[in-house]
Tab-separated table of C-alpha atoms in Angstrom:
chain	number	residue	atom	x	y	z
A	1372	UNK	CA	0.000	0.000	0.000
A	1373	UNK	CA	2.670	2.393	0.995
A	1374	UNK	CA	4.873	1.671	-2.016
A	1375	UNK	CA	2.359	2.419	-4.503
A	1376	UNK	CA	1.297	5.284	-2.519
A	1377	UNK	CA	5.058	6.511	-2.631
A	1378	UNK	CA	5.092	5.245	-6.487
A	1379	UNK	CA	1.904	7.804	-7.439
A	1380	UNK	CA	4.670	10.628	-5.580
A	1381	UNK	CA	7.373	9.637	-7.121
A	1382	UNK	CA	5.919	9.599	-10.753
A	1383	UNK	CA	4.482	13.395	-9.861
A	1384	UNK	CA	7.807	14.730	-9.399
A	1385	UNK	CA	8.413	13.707	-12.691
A	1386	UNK	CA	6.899	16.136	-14.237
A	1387	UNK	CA	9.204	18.670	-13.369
A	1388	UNK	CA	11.531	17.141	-15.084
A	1389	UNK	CA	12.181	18.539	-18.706
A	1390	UNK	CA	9.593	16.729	-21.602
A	1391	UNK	CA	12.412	15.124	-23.301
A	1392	UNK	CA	13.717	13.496	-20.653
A	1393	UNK	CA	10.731	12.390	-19.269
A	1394	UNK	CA	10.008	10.731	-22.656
A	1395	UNK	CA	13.412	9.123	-22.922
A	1396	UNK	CA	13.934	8.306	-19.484
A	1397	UNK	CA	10.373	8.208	-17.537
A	1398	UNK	CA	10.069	4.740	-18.030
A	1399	UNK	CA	13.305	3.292	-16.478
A	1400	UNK	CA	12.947	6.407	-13.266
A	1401	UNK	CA	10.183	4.596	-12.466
A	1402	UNK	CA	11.395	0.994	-12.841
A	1403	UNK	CA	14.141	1.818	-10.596
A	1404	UNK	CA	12.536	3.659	-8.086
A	1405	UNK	CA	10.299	0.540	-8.094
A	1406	UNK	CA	13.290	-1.806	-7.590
A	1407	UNK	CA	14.722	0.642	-4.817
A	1408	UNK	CA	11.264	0.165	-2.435
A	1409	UNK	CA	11.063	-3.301	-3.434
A	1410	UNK	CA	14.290	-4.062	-2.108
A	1411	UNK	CA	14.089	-1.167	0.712
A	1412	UNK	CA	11.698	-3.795	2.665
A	1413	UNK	CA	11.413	-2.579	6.230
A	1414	UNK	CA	9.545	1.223	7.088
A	1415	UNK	CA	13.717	2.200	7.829
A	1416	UNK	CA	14.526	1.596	5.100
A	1417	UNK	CA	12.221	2.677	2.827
A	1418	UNK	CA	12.404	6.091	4.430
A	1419	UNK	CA	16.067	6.120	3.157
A	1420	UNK	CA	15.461	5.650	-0.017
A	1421	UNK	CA	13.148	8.499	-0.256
A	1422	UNK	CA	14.977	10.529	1.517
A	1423	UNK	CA	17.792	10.035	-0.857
A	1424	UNK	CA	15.253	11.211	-4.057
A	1425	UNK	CA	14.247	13.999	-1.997
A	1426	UNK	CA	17.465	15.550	-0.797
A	1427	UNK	CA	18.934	14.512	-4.659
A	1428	UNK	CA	15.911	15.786	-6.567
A	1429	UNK	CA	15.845	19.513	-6.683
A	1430	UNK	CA	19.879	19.476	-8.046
A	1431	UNK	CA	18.538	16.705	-10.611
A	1432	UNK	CA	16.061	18.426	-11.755
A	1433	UNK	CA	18.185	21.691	-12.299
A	1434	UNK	CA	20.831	19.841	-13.916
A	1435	UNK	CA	18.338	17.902	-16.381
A	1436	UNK	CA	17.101	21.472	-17.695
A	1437	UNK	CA	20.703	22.439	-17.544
A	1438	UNK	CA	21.519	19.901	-20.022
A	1439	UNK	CA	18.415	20.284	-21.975
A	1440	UNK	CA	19.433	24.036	-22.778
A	1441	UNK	CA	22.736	23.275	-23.204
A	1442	UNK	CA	21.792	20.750	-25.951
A	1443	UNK	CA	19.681	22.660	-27.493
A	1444	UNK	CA	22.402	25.450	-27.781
A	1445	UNK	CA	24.710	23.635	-28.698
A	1446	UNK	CA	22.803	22.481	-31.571
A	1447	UNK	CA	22.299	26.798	-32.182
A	1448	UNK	CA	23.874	28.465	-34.712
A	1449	UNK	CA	26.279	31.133	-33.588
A	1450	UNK	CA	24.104	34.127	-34.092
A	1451	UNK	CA	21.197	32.166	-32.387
A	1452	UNK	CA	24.074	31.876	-29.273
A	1453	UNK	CA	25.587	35.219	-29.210
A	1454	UNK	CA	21.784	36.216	-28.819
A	1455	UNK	CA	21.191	34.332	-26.140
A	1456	UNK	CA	24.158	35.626	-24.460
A	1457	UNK	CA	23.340	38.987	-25.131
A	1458	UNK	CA	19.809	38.817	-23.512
A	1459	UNK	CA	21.373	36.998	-20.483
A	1460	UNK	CA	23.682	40.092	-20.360
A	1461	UNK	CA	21.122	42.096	-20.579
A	1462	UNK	CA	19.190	40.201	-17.398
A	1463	UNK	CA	22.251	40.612	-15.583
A	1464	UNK	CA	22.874	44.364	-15.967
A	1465	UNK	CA	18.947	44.874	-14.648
A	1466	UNK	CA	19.947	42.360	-11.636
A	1467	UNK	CA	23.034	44.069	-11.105
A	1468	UNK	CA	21.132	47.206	-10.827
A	1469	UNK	CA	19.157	45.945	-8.331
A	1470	UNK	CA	21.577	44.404	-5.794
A	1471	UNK	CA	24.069	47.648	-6.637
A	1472	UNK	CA	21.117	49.768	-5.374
A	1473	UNK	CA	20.627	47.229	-1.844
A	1474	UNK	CA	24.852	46.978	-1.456
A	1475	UNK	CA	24.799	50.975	-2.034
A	1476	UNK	CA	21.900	51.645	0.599
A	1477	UNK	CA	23.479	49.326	3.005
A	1478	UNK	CA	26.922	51.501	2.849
A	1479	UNK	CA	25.565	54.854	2.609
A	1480	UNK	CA	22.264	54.639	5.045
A	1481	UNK	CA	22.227	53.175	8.356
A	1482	UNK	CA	20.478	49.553	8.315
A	1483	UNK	CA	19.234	47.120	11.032
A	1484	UNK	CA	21.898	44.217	11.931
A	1485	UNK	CA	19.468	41.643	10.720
A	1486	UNK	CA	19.914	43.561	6.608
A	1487	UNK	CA	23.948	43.709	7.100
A	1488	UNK	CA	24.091	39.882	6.223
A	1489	UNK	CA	21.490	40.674	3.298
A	1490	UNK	CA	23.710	44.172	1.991
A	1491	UNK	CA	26.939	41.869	2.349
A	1492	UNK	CA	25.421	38.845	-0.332
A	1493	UNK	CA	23.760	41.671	-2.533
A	1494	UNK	CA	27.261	42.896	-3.130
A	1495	UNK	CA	29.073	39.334	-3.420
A	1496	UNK	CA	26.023	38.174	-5.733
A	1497	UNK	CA	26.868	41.367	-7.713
A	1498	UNK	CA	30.819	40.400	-7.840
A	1499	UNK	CA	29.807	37.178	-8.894
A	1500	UNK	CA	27.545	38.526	-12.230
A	1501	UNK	CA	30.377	40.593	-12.849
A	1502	UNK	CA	32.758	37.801	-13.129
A	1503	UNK	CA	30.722	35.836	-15.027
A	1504	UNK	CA	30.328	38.138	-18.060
A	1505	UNK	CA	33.940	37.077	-18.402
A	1506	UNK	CA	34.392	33.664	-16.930
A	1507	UNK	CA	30.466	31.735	-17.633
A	1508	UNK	CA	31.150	29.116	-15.973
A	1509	UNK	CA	32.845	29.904	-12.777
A	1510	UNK	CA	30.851	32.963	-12.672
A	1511	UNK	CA	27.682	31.354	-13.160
A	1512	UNK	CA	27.818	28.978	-10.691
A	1513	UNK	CA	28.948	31.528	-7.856
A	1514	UNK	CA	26.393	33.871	-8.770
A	1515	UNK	CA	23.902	30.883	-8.204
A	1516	UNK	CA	25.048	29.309	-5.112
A	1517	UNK	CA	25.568	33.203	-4.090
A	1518	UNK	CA	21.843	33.987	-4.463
A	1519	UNK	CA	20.566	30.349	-3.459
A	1520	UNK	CA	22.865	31.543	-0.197
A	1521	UNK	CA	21.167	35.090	-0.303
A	1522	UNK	CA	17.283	33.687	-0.442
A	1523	UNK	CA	18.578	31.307	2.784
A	1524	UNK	CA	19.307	34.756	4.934
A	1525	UNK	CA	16.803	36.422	3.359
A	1526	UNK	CA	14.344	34.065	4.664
A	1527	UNK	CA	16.137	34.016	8.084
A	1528	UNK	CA	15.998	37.652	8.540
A	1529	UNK	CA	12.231	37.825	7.244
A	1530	UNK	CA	10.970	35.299	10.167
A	1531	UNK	CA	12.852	36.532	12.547
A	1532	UNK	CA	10.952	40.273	11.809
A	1533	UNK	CA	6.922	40.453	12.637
A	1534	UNK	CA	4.636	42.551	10.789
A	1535	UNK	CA	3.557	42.509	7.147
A	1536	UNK	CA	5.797	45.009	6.173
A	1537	UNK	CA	8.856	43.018	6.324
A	1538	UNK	CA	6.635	39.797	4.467
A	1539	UNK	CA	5.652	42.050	1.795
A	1540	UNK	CA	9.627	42.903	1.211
A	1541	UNK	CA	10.564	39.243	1.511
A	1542	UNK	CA	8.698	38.325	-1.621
A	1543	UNK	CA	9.650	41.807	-3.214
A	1544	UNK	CA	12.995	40.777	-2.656
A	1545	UNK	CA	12.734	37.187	-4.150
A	1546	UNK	CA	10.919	38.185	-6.794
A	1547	UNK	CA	13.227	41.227	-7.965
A	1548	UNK	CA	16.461	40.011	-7.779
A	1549	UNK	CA	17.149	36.844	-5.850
A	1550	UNK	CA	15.379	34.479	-8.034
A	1551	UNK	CA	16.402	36.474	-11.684
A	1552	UNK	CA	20.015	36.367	-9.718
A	1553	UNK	CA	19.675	32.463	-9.931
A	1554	UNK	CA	17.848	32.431	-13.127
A	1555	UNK	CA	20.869	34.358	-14.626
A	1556	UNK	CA	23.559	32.389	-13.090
A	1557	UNK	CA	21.864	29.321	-14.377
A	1558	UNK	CA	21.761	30.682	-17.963
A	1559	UNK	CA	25.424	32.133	-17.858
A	1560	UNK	CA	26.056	28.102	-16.570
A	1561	UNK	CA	24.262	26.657	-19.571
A	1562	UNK	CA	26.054	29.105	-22.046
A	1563	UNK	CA	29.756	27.881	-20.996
A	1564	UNK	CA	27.992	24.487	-21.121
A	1565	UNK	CA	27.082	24.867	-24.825
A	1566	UNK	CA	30.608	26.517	-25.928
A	1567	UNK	CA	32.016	23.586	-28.187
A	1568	UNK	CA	34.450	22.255	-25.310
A	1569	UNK	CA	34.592	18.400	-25.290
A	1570	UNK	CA	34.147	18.544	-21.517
A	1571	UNK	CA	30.975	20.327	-21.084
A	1572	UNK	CA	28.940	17.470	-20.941
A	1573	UNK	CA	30.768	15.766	-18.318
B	1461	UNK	CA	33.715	16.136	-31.211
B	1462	UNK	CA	36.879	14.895	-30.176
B	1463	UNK	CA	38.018	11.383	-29.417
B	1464	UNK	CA	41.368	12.272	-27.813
B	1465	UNK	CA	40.452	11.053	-24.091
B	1466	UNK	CA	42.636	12.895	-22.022
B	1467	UNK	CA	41.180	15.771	-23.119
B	1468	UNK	CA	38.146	14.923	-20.741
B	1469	UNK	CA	40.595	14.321	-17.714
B	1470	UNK	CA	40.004	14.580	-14.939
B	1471	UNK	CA	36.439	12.940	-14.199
B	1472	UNK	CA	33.855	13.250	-11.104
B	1473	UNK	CA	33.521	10.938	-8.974
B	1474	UNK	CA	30.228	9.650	-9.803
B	1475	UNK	CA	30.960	9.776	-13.929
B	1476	UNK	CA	34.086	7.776	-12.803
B	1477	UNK	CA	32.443	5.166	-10.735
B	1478	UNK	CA	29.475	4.570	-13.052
B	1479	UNK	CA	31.933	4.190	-16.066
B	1480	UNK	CA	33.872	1.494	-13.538
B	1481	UNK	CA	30.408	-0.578	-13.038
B	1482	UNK	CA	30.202	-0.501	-16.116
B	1483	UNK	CA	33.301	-1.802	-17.450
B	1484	UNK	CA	32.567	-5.695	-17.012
B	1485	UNK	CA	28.405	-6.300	-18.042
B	1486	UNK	CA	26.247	-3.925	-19.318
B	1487	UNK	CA	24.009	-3.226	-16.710
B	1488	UNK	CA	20.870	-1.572	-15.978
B	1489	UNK	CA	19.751	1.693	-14.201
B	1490	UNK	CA	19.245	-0.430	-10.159
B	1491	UNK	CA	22.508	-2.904	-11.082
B	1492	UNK	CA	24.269	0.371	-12.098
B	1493	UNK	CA	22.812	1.959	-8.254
B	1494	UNK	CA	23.507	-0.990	-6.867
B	1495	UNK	CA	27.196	-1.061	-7.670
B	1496	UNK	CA	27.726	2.293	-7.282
B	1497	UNK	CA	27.065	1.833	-4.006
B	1498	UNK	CA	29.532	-1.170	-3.529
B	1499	UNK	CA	32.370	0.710	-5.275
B	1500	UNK	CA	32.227	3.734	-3.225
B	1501	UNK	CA	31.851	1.434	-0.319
B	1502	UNK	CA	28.171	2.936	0.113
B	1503	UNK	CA	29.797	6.781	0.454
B	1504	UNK	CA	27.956	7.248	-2.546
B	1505	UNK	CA	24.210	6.620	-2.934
B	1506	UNK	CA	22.653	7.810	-5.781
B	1507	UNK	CA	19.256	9.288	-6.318
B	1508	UNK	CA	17.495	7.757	-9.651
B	1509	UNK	CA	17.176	11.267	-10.973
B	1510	UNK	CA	21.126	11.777	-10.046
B	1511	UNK	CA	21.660	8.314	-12.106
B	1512	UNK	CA	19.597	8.919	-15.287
B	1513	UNK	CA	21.117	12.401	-15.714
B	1514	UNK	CA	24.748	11.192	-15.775
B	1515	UNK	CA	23.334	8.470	-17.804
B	1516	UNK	CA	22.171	10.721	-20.433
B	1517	UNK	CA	25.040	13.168	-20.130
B	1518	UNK	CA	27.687	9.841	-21.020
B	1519	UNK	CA	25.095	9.090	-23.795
B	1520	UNK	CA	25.774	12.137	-25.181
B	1521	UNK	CA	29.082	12.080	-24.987
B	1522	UNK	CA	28.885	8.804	-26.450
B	1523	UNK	CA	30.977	7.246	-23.680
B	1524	UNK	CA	27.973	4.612	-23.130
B	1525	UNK	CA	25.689	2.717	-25.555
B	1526	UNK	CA	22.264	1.684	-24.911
B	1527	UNK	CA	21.492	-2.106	-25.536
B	1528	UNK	CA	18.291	-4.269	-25.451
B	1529	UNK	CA	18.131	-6.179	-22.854
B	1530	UNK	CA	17.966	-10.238	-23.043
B	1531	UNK	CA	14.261	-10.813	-22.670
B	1532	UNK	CA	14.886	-12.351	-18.904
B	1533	UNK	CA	16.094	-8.941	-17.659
B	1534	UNK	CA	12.100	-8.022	-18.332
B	1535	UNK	CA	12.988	-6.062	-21.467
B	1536	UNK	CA	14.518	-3.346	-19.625
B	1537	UNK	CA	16.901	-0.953	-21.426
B	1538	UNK	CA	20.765	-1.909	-20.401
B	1539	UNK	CA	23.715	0.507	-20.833
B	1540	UNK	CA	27.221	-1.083	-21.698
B	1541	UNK	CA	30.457	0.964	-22.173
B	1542	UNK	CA	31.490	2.183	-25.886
B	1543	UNK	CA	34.975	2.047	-27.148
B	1544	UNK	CA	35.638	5.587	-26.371
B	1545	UNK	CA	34.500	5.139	-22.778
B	1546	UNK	CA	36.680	2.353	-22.074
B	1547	UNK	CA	39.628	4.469	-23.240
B	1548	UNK	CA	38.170	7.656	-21.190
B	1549	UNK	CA	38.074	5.084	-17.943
B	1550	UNK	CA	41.809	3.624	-18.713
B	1551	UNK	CA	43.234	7.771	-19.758
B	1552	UNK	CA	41.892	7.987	-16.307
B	1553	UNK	CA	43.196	5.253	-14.328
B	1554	UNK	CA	46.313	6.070	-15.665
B	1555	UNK	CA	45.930	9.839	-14.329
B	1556	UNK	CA	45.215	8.374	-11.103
B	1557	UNK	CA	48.018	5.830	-11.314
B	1558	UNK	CA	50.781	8.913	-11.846
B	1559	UNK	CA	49.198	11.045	-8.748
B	1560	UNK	CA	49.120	8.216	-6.767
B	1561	UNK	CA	52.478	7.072	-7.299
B	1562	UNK	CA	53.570	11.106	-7.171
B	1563	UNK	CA	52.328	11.190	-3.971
B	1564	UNK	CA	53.473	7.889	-2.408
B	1565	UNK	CA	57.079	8.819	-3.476
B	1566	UNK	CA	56.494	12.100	-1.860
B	1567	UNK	CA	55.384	10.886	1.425
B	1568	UNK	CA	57.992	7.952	1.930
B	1569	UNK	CA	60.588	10.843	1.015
B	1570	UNK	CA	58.589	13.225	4.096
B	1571	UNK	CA	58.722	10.124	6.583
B	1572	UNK	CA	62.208	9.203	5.950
């Protein structure tokens, strides 16, 4: 009873996945996961495995969609690329501007100790962009553990506040730079990925 | 795309350990788990998501092949090593081999 119960779960957090690997790979997630509870046996153990998928999923998932755009880039022409890097650029300079603007306030206006972590990531985030319109790669990936790191204290500091004020600010924040900041870093990630180097499917 | 394997040198550890179970059998996605698991001495547990993403990542790097399984696996699909992913795995071993020994002569020369 449980298993299938688990099964029905773990075939819903396959659609997140990207189509095309769904298609191609659906079948066999689903064999395996099967395999994985049959064998898993006791309650214990069972509860390992799917802690396992759940701890492993959200980087999978990222990574699948990852590899899906680089894919399909790499199958781009070179105009087709240099526009997509272009309009990443261009997401990063309005990003940029935003967490420029946050650093800037925290140095020239007094803030609370709970913002000081939040003005010190804005500004590291920001390094991070800037480094990646040079190096993708390494750049990328800073700027989106940086911002993963920056929605972590930004959550901290936003339930340690009451009020609605400081609510209405959190999911200002999130949605005005910390989530394009990941959504950027992610893209510059997928561009190096695409760059005709025999590694960057590895 | 080149075939020159050290140019993909050096290797994770999970693209290197999946490439190892799969340098006897082909095997499919739970054997492939499964002996991940043993090789890493079970420091390593993979996620099925985790697996079928390197999976397809070595498929398109055409390190692994996809075969039919025999009809007493239950038709499922099994992956087997391709020429260039046996040389990938021995460019690598050999890499190892050289830091290894690097290193060993290093430290008997530090504890002498």
């Amino acid at each position: 009873m449980i298993n299938c119960v688990l099964m029905g779960m773990h075939a819903l957090t396959l659609r997140l996945y990207p189509k095309r690997f769904r298609l191609e790979f659906g079948e066999e997630l689903r064999e395996t996961f099967a395999c994985l509870l049959d064998e898993a046996g006791t309650h214990g153990a069972v509860l390992r495995v799917c802690w396992h998928e759940a701890y492993q999923y959200p980087r999978s998932v990222m990574r699948a969609y990852q590899h899906t755009l680089a894919r399909h880039w790499q199958q781009a022409s070179e105009k087709e690329l240099a526009t997509v890097r272009w309009m990443t650029r261009g997401l990063s300079l309005f990003v940029l501007w935003f967490l420029v603007t946050v650093a800037w306030q925290g140095v020239t206006k007094d803030v609370s100790p709970q913002a000081v972590p939040l003005v010190l990531m804005s500004a590291i985030t920001a390094v991070c962009i800037s480094i990646a319109w040079w190096r993708e790669h390494i750049g990328g990936w800073l700027t989106m553990h940086t911002s993963l790191s920056m929605g972590v204290v930004l959550f901290i500091v936003a339930t340690s506040q009451q009020g609605s004020e400081y609510v209405a600010n959190y999911f200002l924040a999130y949605f005005l730079y910390i989530v394009p900041s990941f959504i950027t870093g992610s893209l510059f990630m997928s561009l190096s990925k695409a760059e005709r180097n025999p590694r960057s499917l590895a | 795309m080149t075939t020159d394997p050290e140019t993909f040198l050096p290797l994770t550890e999970t693209t290197l350990l999946i490439l190892v179970a799969l340098s006897t059998t082909p095997k499919h996605g739970y054997a492939i788990l499964k002996e991940v698991s043993t090789l890493s001495d079970a420091r390593i547990t993979l996620s099925t998501g985790t697996l079928y993403g390197a999976l397809e990542r070595l498929l398109d790097q055409q390190w692994i092949e996809r075969i039919e399984a025999e009809q007493n696996e239950r038709g499922r699909k099994a992956y087997q090593l391709t020429n260039l992913g046996r040389d990938v795995l021995k460019a690598e071993m050999q890499r190892m081999e050289q830091v290894l020994r690097q290193a060993r002569l290093r430290m008997a020369g530090a504890t002498e």
